[in-house]
CSV table of C-alpha atoms and ligand atoms in Angstrom, one decimal:
chain,number,residue,atom,x,y,z
A,1,MET,CA,0.0,0.0,0.0
A,2,LYS,CA,1.2,3.5,-0.8
A,3,LEU,CA,1.5,6.0,2.1
A,4,SER,CA,-1.8,7.7,2.5
A,5,GLU,CA,-2.0,11.4,3.2
A,6,LYS,CA,-5.4,11.0,4.7
A,7,ASN,CA,-6.6,9.2,7.8
A,8,TYR,CA,-10.0,7.6,7.6
A,9,LYS,CA,-13.0,7.0,10.0
A,10,VAL,CA,-13.5,3.3,9.7
A,11,GLY,CA,-16.5,1.2,10.9
A,12,VAL,CA,-16.4,-2.6,11.4
A,13,VAL,CA,-19.9,-4.1,11.4
A,14,GLY,CA,-20.0,-7.5,13.2
A,15,ALA,CA,-17.9,-8.6,16.2
A,16,GLY,CA,-17.8,-12.3,15.4
A,17,LEU,CA,-14.8,-14.2,14.0
A,18,VAL,CA,-14.5,-12.1,10.9
A,19,GLY,CA,-15.2,-8.8,12.7
A,20,GLU,CA,-12.6,-9.5,15.3
A,21,GLU,CA,-10.0,-10.4,12.6
A,22,LEU,CA,-10.9,-7.2,10.7
A,23,VAL,CA,-9.9,-5.2,13.7
A,24,ARG,CA,-6.7,-7.2,14.2
A,25,ILE,CA,-5.7,-6.8,10.6
A,26,LEU,CA,-6.5,-3.1,10.4
A,27,GLU,CA,-4.2,-2.5,13.4
A,28,GLU,CA,-1.5,-5.0,12.2
A,29,ARG,CA,-1.3,-3.2,8.8
A,30,ASN,CA,-1.4,0.3,10.3
A,31,PHE,CA,-4.4,1.1,8.2
A,32,PRO,CA,-4.6,4.9,8.2
A,33,MET,CA,-7.3,5.4,10.8
A,34,LEU,CA,-8.6,8.4,12.5
A,35,GLU,CA,-11.3,6.4,14.3
A,36,LEU,CA,-12.3,2.7,14.5
A,37,ARG,CA,-15.9,2.1,15.4
A,38,VAL,CA,-17.1,-1.5,16.0
A,39,MET,CA,-20.8,-2.3,15.7
A,40,ALA,CA,-22.9,-5.4,16.3
A,41,THR,CA,-26.5,-6.3,17.3
A,42,SER,CA,-26.1,-4.8,20.8
A,43,CYS,CA,-24.2,-2.2,22.7
A,44,ARG,CA,-21.6,-3.6,25.1
A,45,GLU,CA,-17.9,-3.9,26.0
A,46,GLN,CA,-16.2,-6.9,24.4
A,47,GLU,CA,-12.6,-8.2,24.2
A,48,ILE,CA,-11.7,-7.9,20.6
A,49,ALA,CA,-8.2,-8.5,19.2
A,50,GLY,CA,-6.5,-8.4,22.6
A,51,LYS,CA,-8.3,-5.3,23.9
A,52,LYS,CA,-11.5,-4.5,25.7
A,53,ARG,CA,-13.5,-2.3,23.3
A,54,LYS,CA,-16.8,-0.5,23.1
A,55,VAL,CA,-19.2,-2.1,20.7
A,56,ILE,CA,-22.2,0.0,19.6
A,57,GLU,CA,-25.6,-1.1,18.3
A,58,THR,CA,-25.8,-1.0,14.5
A,59,CYS,CA,-28.4,1.5,13.2
A,60,ARG,CA,-28.4,4.0,10.4
A,61,SER,CA,-27.1,6.8,12.5
A,62,ALA,CA,-24.2,4.6,13.8
A,63,PHE,CA,-22.6,5.1,10.4
A,64,GLU,CA,-22.6,9.0,10.7
A,65,GLY,CA,-19.3,10.5,9.7
A,66,LEU,CA,-17.6,7.3,8.6
A,67,ASP,CA,-15.5,7.1,5.4
A,68,ILE,CA,-15.4,3.3,5.2
A,69,ALA,CA,-17.5,0.5,6.6
A,70,LEU,CA,-16.3,-3.1,6.5
A,71,PHE,CA,-19.3,-5.4,7.0
A,72,ALA,CA,-19.1,-8.8,8.7
A,73,GLY,CA,-22.5,-8.9,10.2
A,74,THR,CA,-24.2,-12.1,9.0
A,75,GLU,CA,-26.0,-12.7,5.7
A,76,GLY,CA,-29.7,-12.6,4.8
A,77,ASP,CA,-32.8,-10.5,5.7
A,78,SER,CA,-31.7,-9.9,9.3
A,79,GLY,CA,-28.0,-9.4,8.5
A,80,ALA,CA,-26.2,-6.1,8.6
A,81,ALA,CA,-25.5,-5.8,4.9
A,82,GLN,CA,-29.1,-6.1,3.8
A,83,LEU,CA,-30.3,-3.8,6.6
A,84,TYR,CA,-27.7,-1.1,6.5
A,85,GLY,CA,-25.3,-1.6,3.5
A,86,TRP,CA,-26.9,0.6,0.9
A,87,GLN,CA,-28.2,3.1,3.5
A,88,ALA,CA,-24.5,3.6,4.4
A,89,VAL,CA,-23.6,4.1,0.8
A,90,GLU,CA,-26.4,6.7,0.4
A,91,ASP,CA,-24.9,8.5,3.4
A,92,GLY,CA,-21.5,8.7,1.7
A,93,VAL,CA,-19.8,5.7,3.3
A,94,PHE,CA,-17.6,3.4,1.1
A,95,VAL,CA,-18.8,-0.2,1.9
A,96,VAL,CA,-16.9,-3.5,1.6
A,97,ASP,CA,-19.1,-6.5,2.5
A,98,ASN,CA,-18.0,-10.0,3.5
A,99,GLY,CA,-21.3,-11.7,3.0
A,100,SER,CA,-22.9,-13.2,-0.1
A,101,ASP,CA,-26.0,-11.0,-0.3
A,102,PHE,CA,-24.8,-8.6,-3.0
A,103,ARG,CA,-21.8,-10.6,-4.6
A,104,MET,CA,-23.7,-11.3,-7.8
A,105,ASP,CA,-25.4,-7.9,-8.0
A,106,SER,CA,-24.4,-6.2,-11.2
A,107,ARG,CA,-23.9,-2.9,-9.4
A,108,VAL,CA,-21.3,-4.5,-7.1
A,109,PRO,CA,-17.7,-5.4,-8.1
A,110,LEU,CA,-16.5,-8.8,-6.6
A,111,VAL,CA,-12.9,-8.3,-5.9
A,112,ILE,CA,-9.6,-10.1,-5.1
A,113,PRO,CA,-7.2,-7.2,-5.3
A,114,GLU,CA,-4.3,-9.4,-6.8
A,115,VAL,CA,-6.6,-10.7,-9.4
A,116,ASN,CA,-9.2,-8.1,-10.6
A,117,ALA,CA,-8.6,-4.8,-8.9
A,118,GLU,CA,-9.6,-3.1,-12.2
A,119,ALA,CA,-13.2,-4.2,-11.6
A,120,MET,CA,-13.3,-1.6,-8.8
A,121,SER,CA,-13.2,1.3,-11.2
A,122,ASN,CA,-17.0,0.9,-11.9
A,123,HIS,CA,-18.0,0.9,-8.3
A,124,GLU,CA,-21.1,2.5,-6.8
A,125,GLY,CA,-19.7,2.7,-3.3
A,126,PHE,CA,-20.2,-0.9,-2.5
A,127,ILE,CA,-17.6,-3.7,-3.1
A,128,ALA,CA,-18.2,-7.4,-2.3
A,129,ASN,CA,-15.6,-9.7,-0.9
A,130,PRO,CA,-15.9,-13.2,-2.5
A,131,ASN,CA,-16.6,-16.4,-0.6
A,132,CYS,CA,-13.7,-17.8,1.4
A,133,SER,CA,-13.3,-21.0,-0.6
A,134,THR,CA,-13.6,-19.0,-3.9
A,135,ILE,CA,-10.9,-16.4,-2.9
A,136,GLN,CA,-8.1,-19.0,-2.3
A,137,MET,CA,-9.0,-21.0,-5.4
A,138,VAL,CA,-9.2,-18.0,-7.8
A,139,ALA,CA,-6.1,-16.4,-6.3
A,140,ALA,CA,-4.2,-19.6,-7.3
A,141,LEU,CA,-6.0,-20.1,-10.6
A,142,ALA,CA,-5.5,-16.5,-11.9
A,143,PRO,CA,-1.8,-16.6,-12.7
A,144,LEU,CA,-2.3,-20.0,-14.5
A,145,HIS,CA,-5.3,-18.7,-16.3
A,146,ARG,CA,-3.4,-15.7,-17.6
A,147,HIS,CA,-0.7,-18.0,-19.0
A,148,ALA,CA,-2.7,-20.9,-20.4
A,149,GLY,CA,-6.4,-20.0,-20.4
A,150,ILE,CA,-8.7,-22.2,-18.2
A,151,LYS,CA,-11.1,-24.5,-20.0
A,152,ARG,CA,-12.7,-26.3,-17.0
A,153,VAL,CA,-12.3,-26.4,-13.2
A,154,VAL,CA,-13.3,-29.3,-10.9
A,155,VAL,CA,-12.8,-28.6,-7.1
A,156,SER,CA,-13.5,-30.5,-3.9
A,157,THR,CA,-13.2,-28.6,-0.7
A,158,TYR,CA,-12.3,-29.6,2.9
A,159,GLN,CA,-13.6,-26.6,4.9
A,160,SER,CA,-12.9,-25.8,8.5
A,161,VAL,CA,-15.6,-25.2,11.1
A,162,SER,CA,-14.5,-21.6,11.5
A,163,GLY,CA,-16.2,-21.0,8.2
A,164,THR,CA,-19.5,-21.3,10.1
A,165,GLY,CA,-18.4,-18.5,12.5
A,166,ARG,CA,-18.1,-18.7,16.3
A,167,SER,CA,-20.9,-21.3,16.5
A,168,GLY,CA,-18.9,-23.8,14.4
A,169,ILE,CA,-15.7,-23.6,16.5
A,170,ARG,CA,-17.9,-23.9,19.6
A,171,ALA,CA,-19.7,-27.0,18.3
A,172,LEU,CA,-16.4,-28.9,17.5
A,173,ALA,CA,-14.8,-27.9,20.9
A,174,ASP,CA,-18.0,-29.1,22.8
A,175,GLN,CA,-18.0,-32.4,20.9
A,176,ARG,CA,-14.3,-33.0,21.6
A,177,ASN,CA,-14.8,-32.2,25.3
A,178,ALA,CA,-17.9,-34.4,25.5
A,179,LEU,CA,-16.1,-37.3,23.8
A,180,ALA,CA,-13.3,-37.0,26.4
A,181,LYS,CA,-15.9,-37.3,29.2
A,182,GLY,CA,-17.5,-40.3,27.4
A,183,SER,CA,-20.7,-38.4,26.6
A,184,THR,CA,-22.0,-36.6,23.4
A,185,ALA,CA,-22.7,-33.0,22.6
A,186,ASP,CA,-25.2,-31.2,20.4
A,187,ALA,CA,-24.5,-31.0,16.7
A,188,GLY,CA,-24.6,-27.2,16.9
A,189,PRO,CA,-25.1,-25.5,13.6
A,190,TYR,CA,-24.6,-28.8,11.6
A,191,PRO,CA,-27.1,-31.5,10.6
A,192,TYR,CA,-24.9,-34.1,12.3
A,193,GLN,CA,-22.0,-34.2,14.7
A,194,ILE,CA,-18.9,-32.7,12.9
A,195,LEU,CA,-16.4,-34.5,15.2
A,196,ASN,CA,-15.0,-37.6,13.4
A,197,ASN,CA,-17.1,-36.8,10.4
A,198,CYS,CA,-17.1,-35.1,6.9
A,199,LEU,CA,-20.4,-33.4,6.0
A,200,PRO,CA,-21.0,-32.9,2.2
A,201,GLU,CA,-23.5,-30.1,2.9
A,202,ILE,CA,-22.5,-26.4,3.2
A,203,GLY,CA,-25.2,-23.8,2.9
A,204,SER,CA,-28.7,-24.6,1.6
A,205,LEU,CA,-30.3,-26.5,-1.2
A,206,LYS,CA,-33.1,-23.9,-1.5
A,207,SER,CA,-33.3,-21.6,-4.5
A,208,GLN,CA,-30.6,-23.4,-6.4
A,209,ASP,CA,-32.9,-23.8,-9.5
A,210,ASN,CA,-30.1,-23.6,-12.0
A,211,TYR,CA,-28.1,-26.2,-10.1
A,212,PRO,CA,-30.4,-29.0,-8.9
A,213,GLY,CA,-28.6,-31.0,-6.2
A,214,TYR,CA,-26.0,-28.4,-5.4
A,215,PHE,CA,-25.6,-26.7,-2.0
A,216,SER,CA,-25.3,-22.9,-2.0
A,217,GLU,CA,-21.6,-22.9,-1.1
A,218,GLU,CA,-21.0,-24.9,-4.3
A,219,VAL,CA,-23.1,-22.5,-6.3
A,220,LYS,CA,-21.1,-19.6,-4.8
A,221,MET,CA,-17.8,-21.2,-6.0
A,222,ILE,CA,-19.2,-21.6,-9.5
A,223,ASP,CA,-20.9,-18.2,-10.0
A,224,GLU,CA,-18.3,-16.1,-8.2
A,225,THR,CA,-15.3,-17.7,-10.1
A,226,ARG,CA,-17.1,-16.8,-13.3
A,227,LYS,CA,-17.7,-13.2,-12.2
A,228,ILE,CA,-14.2,-12.6,-10.9
A,229,LEU,CA,-12.5,-14.1,-14.0
A,230,ASP,CA,-15.1,-12.3,-16.2
A,231,ASP,CA,-16.2,-15.4,-18.1
A,232,PRO,CA,-19.9,-16.1,-17.4
A,233,GLU,CA,-19.8,-19.5,-19.2
A,234,LEU,CA,-16.6,-20.9,-17.6
A,235,PRO,CA,-17.2,-24.5,-16.8
A,236,VAL,CA,-16.7,-25.0,-13.0
A,237,THR,CA,-18.1,-27.7,-10.7
A,238,ALA,CA,-17.6,-28.0,-7.0
A,239,THR,CA,-18.2,-30.4,-4.1
A,240,CYS,CA,-17.9,-28.6,-0.7
A,241,VAL,CA,-17.4,-30.6,2.4
A,242,ARG,CA,-17.2,-29.5,6.1
A,243,VAL,CA,-14.4,-31.3,8.0
A,244,PRO,CA,-13.5,-31.3,11.7
A,245,VAL,CA,-10.6,-28.8,11.4
A,246,ASP,CA,-10.7,-25.6,13.4
A,247,MET,CA,-9.1,-23.2,10.9
A,248,SER,CA,-8.1,-23.0,7.2
A,249,HIS,CA,-9.9,-24.4,4.2
A,250,SER,CA,-8.2,-27.0,1.9
A,251,GLU,CA,-9.1,-27.7,-1.7
A,252,ALA,CA,-8.2,-30.3,-4.3
A,253,ILE,CA,-8.4,-28.6,-7.7
A,254,ASN,CA,-8.3,-30.2,-11.1
A,255,VAL,CA,-8.0,-27.6,-13.9
A,256,GLU,CA,-7.9,-28.1,-17.7
A,257,PHE,CA,-6.3,-25.5,-19.8
A,258,GLU,CA,-6.8,-24.3,-23.4
A,259,ASN,CA,-3.0,-24.3,-24.0
A,260,GLN,CA,-0.1,-26.5,-22.9
A,261,ILE,CA,1.3,-25.9,-19.4
A,262,ASP,CA,3.8,-28.0,-17.5
A,263,VAL,CA,4.4,-28.5,-13.8
A,264,LYS,CA,7.7,-26.4,-13.7
A,265,THR,CA,6.0,-23.4,-15.4
A,266,ALA,CA,3.0,-23.6,-13.1
A,267,ARG,CA,5.3,-23.7,-10.1
A,268,GLU,CA,7.3,-20.7,-11.4
A,269,LEU,CA,4.2,-18.7,-12.2
A,270,LEU,CA,2.7,-19.4,-8.8
A,271,SER,CA,5.9,-18.7,-6.9
A,272,ARG,CA,6.1,-15.2,-8.6
A,273,SER,CA,2.5,-14.3,-7.8
A,274,GLU,CA,1.7,-11.9,-5.0
A,275,GLY,CA,0.1,-13.6,-2.0
A,276,ILE,CA,0.9,-17.1,-3.2
A,277,GLU,CA,3.4,-19.5,-1.5
A,278,VAL,CA,4.4,-22.7,-3.2
A,279,ARG,CA,5.1,-25.7,-0.8
A,280,ASP,CA,5.7,-28.6,-3.1
A,281,GLU,CA,8.2,-31.2,-2.0
A,282,PRO,CA,6.0,-34.3,-1.8
A,283,GLU,CA,9.1,-36.5,-1.6
A,284,ASN,CA,9.9,-34.8,1.8
A,285,SER,CA,6.2,-34.8,2.8
A,286,LYS,CA,6.1,-31.0,2.3
A,287,TYR,CA,2.8,-29.7,1.1
A,288,PRO,CA,0.4,-27.1,2.5
A,289,LEU,CA,-1.4,-28.0,5.7
A,290,PRO,CA,-4.4,-26.2,7.3
A,291,SER,CA,-2.6,-26.1,10.7
A,292,ASP,CA,0.4,-24.3,9.1
A,293,ALA,CA,-1.8,-21.8,7.2
A,294,ALA,CA,-3.9,-20.8,10.3
A,295,GLY,CA,-3.1,-17.3,11.3
A,296,THR,CA,-1.0,-16.5,8.2
A,297,ASP,CA,-1.8,-14.4,5.1
A,298,ALA,CA,-0.8,-16.5,2.1
A,299,VAL,CA,-2.6,-18.8,-0.2
A,300,TYR,CA,-0.5,-22.0,-0.2
A,301,VAL,CA,-0.2,-24.3,-3.2
A,302,GLY,CA,1.4,-27.8,-3.5
A,303,ARG,CA,1.1,-31.3,-4.9
A,304,ILE,CA,1.2,-29.7,-8.4
A,305,ARG,CA,1.1,-32.5,-11.0
A,306,LEU,CA,-0.1,-33.3,-14.5
A,307,ASP,CA,-3.4,-35.2,-14.7
A,308,PRO,CA,-2.5,-38.2,-17.0
A,309,SER,CA,-6.2,-38.7,-17.7
A,310,ARG,CA,-6.7,-35.5,-19.7
A,311,PRO,CA,-4.5,-33.3,-22.0
A,312,ASN,CA,-3.3,-29.8,-20.6
A,313,THR,CA,-4.7,-30.6,-17.2
A,314,LEU,CA,-3.1,-30.0,-13.7
A,315,ASP,CA,-4.1,-31.2,-10.3
A,316,PHE,CA,-3.0,-29.2,-7.2
A,317,TRP,CA,-3.8,-28.8,-3.5
A,318,CYS,CA,-4.5,-25.3,-2.1
A,319,VAL,CA,-4.8,-24.2,1.5
A,320,SER,CA,-5.5,-20.8,3.2
A,321,ASP,CA,-6.8,-19.3,6.4
A,322,ASN,CA,-10.4,-18.7,5.6
A,323,ILE,CA,-10.8,-15.9,8.2
A,324,ARG,CA,-7.8,-14.0,7.0
A,325,LYS,CA,-7.3,-14.2,3.1
A,326,GLY,CA,-10.7,-15.8,2.9
A,327,ALA,CA,-12.4,-12.9,4.6
A,328,ALA,CA,-10.9,-10.2,6.7
A,329,LEU,CA,-7.5,-9.7,5.0
A,330,ASN,CA,-9.0,-9.6,1.5
A,331,THR,CA,-11.6,-7.0,2.8
A,332,VAL,CA,-8.9,-4.8,4.2
A,333,GLN,CA,-6.8,-5.2,1.0
A,334,ILE,CA,-9.8,-4.0,-1.0
A,335,ALA,CA,-10.1,-0.9,1.2
A,336,GLU,CA,-6.3,-0.3,0.8
A,337,LYS,CA,-6.6,-0.7,-3.0
A,338,ALA,CA,-9.5,1.7,-3.1
A,339,ILE,CA,-7.4,4.3,-1.3
A,340,ASP,CA,-4.5,3.6,-3.7
A,341,LEU,CA,-6.8,4.0,-6.7
A,342,GLY,CA,-8.2,7.3,-5.3
A,343,LEU,CA,-11.7,5.8,-5.0
A,344,ILE,CA,-12.1,6.9,-1.3
B,1,LIG,N1,-16.2,-17.4,8.8
B,1,LIG,C1,-15.8,-17.4,7.5
B,1,LIG,O1,-14.9,-18.2,7.1
B,1,LIG,C2,-16.3,-16.3,6.6
B,1,LIG,C3,-15.6,-16.2,5.4
B,1,LIG,C4,-16.0,-15.3,4.5
B,1,LIG,C5,-17.2,-14.5,4.8
B,1,LIG,N2,-17.8,-14.7,5.9
B,1,LIG,C6,-19.0,-13.9,6.2
B,1,LIG,O2,-18.7,-12.9,7.1
B,1,LIG,C7,-19.9,-12.6,7.9
B,1,LIG,C8,-19.5,-12.8,9.4
B,1,LIG,O3,-19.1,-14.1,9.6
B,1,LIG,P1,-18.5,-14.6,11.0
B,1,LIG,O4,-17.8,-15.9,10.8
B,1,LIG,O5,-17.8,-13.5,11.7
B,1,LIG,O6,-19.9,-14.9,11.9
B,1,LIG,P2,-20.1,-14.9,13.4
B,1,LIG,O7,-18.9,-15.3,14.2
B,1,LIG,O8,-21.3,-15.7,13.6
B,1,LIG,O9,-20.4,-13.3,13.8
B,1,LIG,C9,-21.5,-12.6,13.3
B,1,LIG,C10,-21.5,-11.2,13.8
B,1,LIG,O10,-22.5,-10.5,13.0
B,1,LIG,C11,-23.2,-9.7,13.9
B,1,LIG,N3,-24.5,-9.4,13.4
B,1,LIG,C12,-25.5,-10.2,13.0
B,1,LIG,N4,-26.6,-9.6,12.6
B,1,LIG,C13,-26.3,-8.2,12.6
B,1,LIG,C14,-27.0,-7.1,12.3
B,1,LIG,N5,-28.2,-7.1,11.8
B,1,LIG,N6,-26.4,-5.9,12.5
B,1,LIG,C15,-25.1,-5.8,13.0
B,1,LIG,N7,-24.4,-6.9,13.3
B,1,LIG,C16,-25.0,-8.1,13.1
B,1,LIG,C17,-23.3,-10.5,15.2
B,1,LIG,O11,-23.5,-9.6,16.3
B,1,LIG,P3,-23.6,-10.1,17.8
B,1,LIG,O12,-22.2,-10.3,18.2
B,1,LIG,O13,-24.2,-8.9,18.5
B,1,LIG,O14,-24.5,-11.3,17.8
B,1,LIG,C18,-21.9,-11.1,15.3
B,1,LIG,O15,-20.9,-10.2,15.9
B,1,LIG,C19,-21.0,-13.6,7.4
B,1,LIG,O16,-21.8,-12.9,6.5
B,1,LIG,C20,-20.2,-14.7,6.7
B,1,LIG,O17,-20.9,-15.3,5.7
B,1,LIG,C21,-17.4,-15.6,6.9
C-alpha cells in the first residue's frame, strides 16, 4: 500500500470471528485510521483482538461521519449488509461486504485485489468480498489462467468449522470435550456431529434452481469464479465438504487449460505471484497444511502434478486461512486498494 496522506474513519460491522479479525488486521497493517468504530447487534464492552473495546448497536445513525465500513455482520434479511449496507452508501460511506447478499449484484464489483482490482473502477460505493473458498481457489488459478487459459475447473473442498463462524468452532470444541468425558454434545449449527465426520453439505439446497442437487456454497464457488474471471460461461463444478478442522480451508483442484502448461512453469508462475506461496516437495512430505496456514496471510499451493487422464490438465492442493485471506484480510486489502486508486 502507498503511504496515504489522509486518515479515515472506519467502521467494522460485526464482532464475530471475521469482525474481530478485521480489527486485528486493520491494526497490524497500520491502516490509516482516525477512528475505529465497532458495531454489532447490541451495545456492550467486548474483548476484541486483545483489547476491551466499546461495541455500539448497529443502526443507520451509527454510520454517521464514517468514510469506510467493513461489513461482517451475517447474511440474509436480518443481516447487517441487507439492513444497512446501501443506506450507508447513500450516506456517503464506502462499503466492503464479506457476506454473499450482493456478490452477484451487477452494481457490485466482486474483488480479489491481486486478481481483478480493475473491476473496482466501476464501483457504486459498494464492493463485495468473495466467498472464502472462492478467494483462495481463484487467487491460485488466476496466474495459471493468464498463462494458459482455463477450460474447466473441478474442485473438492475440505472446509474448517471456523467457516461457520463462532458457532462452528464452539460445536467442535464441545463435541471434543464431550467425547473425552464419554458423553455426546449437540450437533450445533450442523445437521450431524462434525467430530469424526465429513459433511458434504455447506449452505442450503433452497433456491438453487439452475443447479439442482448443489448446495449454496458450491453454487457460490461456480458463480463467483465466473464473475471474478469475467467469463460467465466458464465450466466450473464444486463439491464442498465441512471437516473437523478448526481453521483454514483445503481444496483439491483439477484444472484443464486451453493451452499447454507443465508443472515447472506452473510452479514458477505461482511462486512469482503476490500472496501465493508454493510448498511442493512431496518426496519430503512437504505440502500445504491447514494447521500451518492458520493465522497467516498466504494462499499455499502444493502437490502440483499433471493429470494423466486429460491433456493440458493439472491437479493441485490449495490451503489458506479462511478468516484471513478468505475474509478479513481480503476485505482490508480491497479498502487499501480503493485508497491507492483514489476511490475513497
Ligand atoms: N467465517 C468465515 O470463514 C467467513 C468467510 C467469508 C465470509 N464470511 C461472512 O462474514 C460474515 C460474518 O461471519 P463470522 O464468521 O464473523 O460470523 P459470526 O462469528 O457468527 O459473527 C457474526 C457477527 O455479526 C453480527 N450481526 C448479526 N446480525 C447483525 C446485524 N443485523 N447488524 C449488525 N451486526 C450483526 C453479530 O452480532 P452479535 O455479536 O451482537 O451477535 C456477530 O458479531 C458472514 O456474512 C459470513 O458469511 C465468513
